[in-house]
Short mmCIF file of N, CA and C in Angstrom, two decimals:
data_model
loop_
_atom_site.label_atom_id
_atom_site.label_comp_id
_atom_site.label_asym_id
_atom_site.label_seq_id
_atom_site.Cartn_x
_atom_site.Cartn_y
_atom_site.Cartn_z
N MET H 637 91.40 118.48 124.84
CA MET H 637 92.16 118.19 123.54
C MET H 637 93.75 118.21 124.15
N THR H 638 94.57 117.42 124.38
CA THR H 638 95.69 117.33 124.61
C THR H 638 96.72 117.97 123.47
N ALA H 639 98.19 118.43 123.55
CA ALA H 639 98.74 118.84 123.18
C ALA H 639 99.73 117.59 122.19
N PRO H 640 99.92 117.50 121.02
CA PRO H 640 100.79 116.55 120.30
C PRO H 640 102.19 116.35 121.14
N THR H 641 102.55 115.11 121.08
CA THR H 641 103.63 114.58 121.81
C THR H 641 105.11 114.21 120.99
N GLY H 642 104.79 114.44 119.78
CA GLY H 642 105.65 113.87 118.48
C GLY H 642 106.07 112.37 118.61
N GLU H 643 105.33 111.88 119.44
CA GLU H 643 105.50 110.34 119.54
C GLU H 643 105.41 109.69 118.50
N VAL H 644 105.85 108.87 117.60
CA VAL H 644 105.19 108.16 116.65
C VAL H 644 105.02 106.32 116.53
N TYR H 645 104.22 106.08 116.29
CA TYR H 645 103.52 104.70 116.81
C TYR H 645 103.41 104.03 115.55
N ARG H 646 103.88 103.20 114.82
CA ARG H 646 103.60 102.43 113.68
C ARG H 646 103.26 101.19 113.66
N ILE H 647 102.39 100.66 112.96
CA ILE H 647 101.61 99.41 112.78
C ILE H 647 101.77 98.89 111.26
N ASP H 648 102.21 97.93 111.17
CA ASP H 648 102.09 97.38 109.62
C ASP H 648 101.32 96.00 109.58
N TRP H 649 100.81 96.01 108.52
CA TRP H 649 99.71 94.33 108.20
C TRP H 649 100.76 93.52 107.53
N LEU H 650 101.08 92.61 107.58
CA LEU H 650 101.95 91.87 107.15
C LEU H 650 101.39 91.04 106.05
N PRO H 651 101.22 91.19 104.73
CA PRO H 651 100.70 90.75 103.91
C PRO H 651 100.40 89.19 103.59
N GLY H 652 99.04 88.95 103.31
CA GLY H 652 99.16 87.12 103.11
C GLY H 652 98.76 86.26 104.79
N THR H 653 98.61 87.27 105.74
CA THR H 653 98.97 86.75 107.19
C THR H 653 97.63 87.67 107.90
N ASP H 654 97.42 87.50 109.16
CA ASP H 654 96.75 88.23 109.99
C ASP H 654 97.54 88.47 111.16
N THR H 655 98.41 88.94 110.64
CA THR H 655 99.51 89.67 111.73
C THR H 655 99.78 90.81 111.27
N LEU H 656 99.99 91.24 112.97
CA LEU H 656 100.58 92.97 112.45
C LEU H 656 101.54 93.05 113.55
N HIS H 657 102.57 94.06 113.01
CA HIS H 657 103.87 94.21 113.37
C HIS H 657 104.15 95.73 113.73
N GLY H 658 104.04 96.06 115.09
CA GLY H 658 104.07 97.13 115.65
C GLY H 658 105.59 97.41 115.95
N THR H 659 106.00 98.85 115.91
CA THR H 659 106.73 99.63 116.23
C THR H 659 106.52 100.81 117.27
N CYS H 660 107.45 100.84 118.67
CA CYS H 660 106.91 101.59 119.57
C CYS H 660 107.61 102.95 119.01
N HIS H 661 107.59 104.05 119.51
CA HIS H 661 108.33 105.47 119.38
C HIS H 661 109.63 105.21 120.31
N CYS H 662 109.75 104.06 121.02
CA CYS H 662 110.68 103.73 121.72
C CYS H 662 111.86 103.00 120.84
N GLY H 663 111.34 102.46 119.66
CA GLY H 663 112.08 101.29 119.19
C GLY H 663 111.83 99.83 119.32
N ARG H 664 110.76 99.62 120.58
CA ARG H 664 110.66 98.24 120.54
C ARG H 664 109.46 97.56 119.56
N GLU H 665 109.78 96.59 119.34
CA GLU H 665 108.71 95.94 118.13
C GLU H 665 107.92 94.74 118.92
N HIS H 666 106.71 94.51 118.06
CA HIS H 666 105.94 93.54 118.97
C HIS H 666 105.07 93.00 117.73
N THR H 667 104.78 91.59 117.67
CA THR H 667 103.69 91.20 116.73
C THR H 667 102.61 90.87 117.51
N ALA H 668 101.33 91.11 116.79
CA ALA H 668 100.46 90.45 117.38
C ALA H 668 98.74 90.30 116.18
N GLN H 669 98.06 89.13 116.47
CA GLN H 669 96.88 89.22 115.33
C GLN H 669 95.77 90.08 115.97
N ASP H 670 95.58 90.68 117.15
CA ASP H 670 94.33 91.36 117.53
C ASP H 670 94.79 92.95 117.44
N PRO H 671 94.20 93.47 116.72
CA PRO H 671 94.48 95.14 117.05
C PRO H 671 94.34 95.75 118.07
N VAL H 672 93.31 95.36 119.03
CA VAL H 672 93.31 95.89 120.32
C VAL H 672 94.34 95.49 121.04
N ASP H 673 95.14 94.19 121.28
CA ASP H 673 95.96 93.70 121.86
C ASP H 673 97.47 94.49 121.46
N MET H 674 97.42 95.06 119.96
CA MET H 674 98.39 95.75 119.72
C MET H 674 98.61 97.16 120.25
N TRP H 675 97.46 97.84 120.32
CA TRP H 675 97.18 99.40 120.72
C TRP H 675 97.20 99.25 121.99
N GLU H 676 96.93 97.99 122.85
CA GLU H 676 96.94 98.29 124.38
C GLU H 676 98.47 97.99 124.51
N TRP H 677 99.13 97.09 123.79
CA TRP H 677 100.71 97.20 124.41
C TRP H 677 101.32 98.41 124.18
N MET H 678 100.92 98.97 122.58
CA MET H 678 101.95 100.35 122.10
C MET H 678 101.28 101.58 123.31
N LEU H 679 100.01 101.60 123.96
CA LEU H 679 100.05 102.97 124.72
C LEU H 679 100.63 102.15 125.97
N ALA H 680 100.68 101.18 126.34
CA ALA H 680 101.09 100.56 127.80
C ALA H 680 102.40 101.12 128.10
N HIS H 681 103.18 101.98 127.02
CA HIS H 681 104.70 102.20 127.28
C HIS H 681 104.95 102.84 128.52
N PRO H 682 105.88 102.78 129.18
CA PRO H 682 107.37 101.59 129.15
C PRO H 682 106.85 100.23 129.34
N GLN H 683 105.57 99.86 130.33
CA GLN H 683 105.35 98.47 130.15
C GLN H 683 105.11 97.48 129.32
N GLY H 684 106.10 96.39 129.04
CA GLY H 684 106.31 95.56 127.95
C GLY H 684 107.43 95.88 127.07
N HIS H 685 107.70 96.95 127.03
CA HIS H 685 109.10 97.60 126.33
C HIS H 685 110.39 97.80 126.93
N SER H 686 110.72 97.05 128.25
CA SER H 686 112.14 96.84 128.73
C SER H 686 112.86 96.42 127.97
N VAL H 687 114.03 97.17 128.21
CA VAL H 687 115.36 96.54 127.32
C VAL H 687 116.14 95.37 127.40
N ASP H 688 115.59 94.99 128.57
CA ASP H 688 115.80 93.70 129.16
C ASP H 688 115.30 92.30 128.63
N GLU H 689 113.88 92.66 127.98
CA GLU H 689 112.69 92.05 127.38
C GLU H 689 113.24 92.06 125.95
N PRO H 690 112.97 90.73 125.56
CA PRO H 690 113.16 90.18 124.03
C PRO H 690 112.70 90.94 123.25
N ARG H 691 113.27 91.39 122.11
CA ARG H 691 112.37 92.15 121.11
C ARG H 691 111.53 91.47 120.47
N GLY H 692 110.18 91.86 119.67
CA GLY H 692 109.46 91.09 118.73
C GLY H 692 108.45 90.27 119.42
N ASN H 693 107.81 89.21 119.38
CA ASN H 693 106.71 89.02 119.68
C ASN H 693 106.87 88.42 120.95
N SER H 694 106.11 89.46 121.83
CA SER H 694 106.10 88.77 123.63
C SER H 694 104.37 88.44 123.83
N SER H 695 103.77 87.93 122.83
CA SER H 695 102.82 87.44 123.08
C SER H 695 102.76 85.78 123.37
#
């Protein structure tokens, strides 16, 4: 088991939709309908989390 990093990943379900809204510990945001896609995006940090890339839905 690894030591805790203190990083917080937040994923909210948008009621009335199949959409998930995620916020990475770095502050970047992403929306997706597939929970696996959302976690892959989260855990790929920093890939896909560049400041030069638009915030929000990148799928």
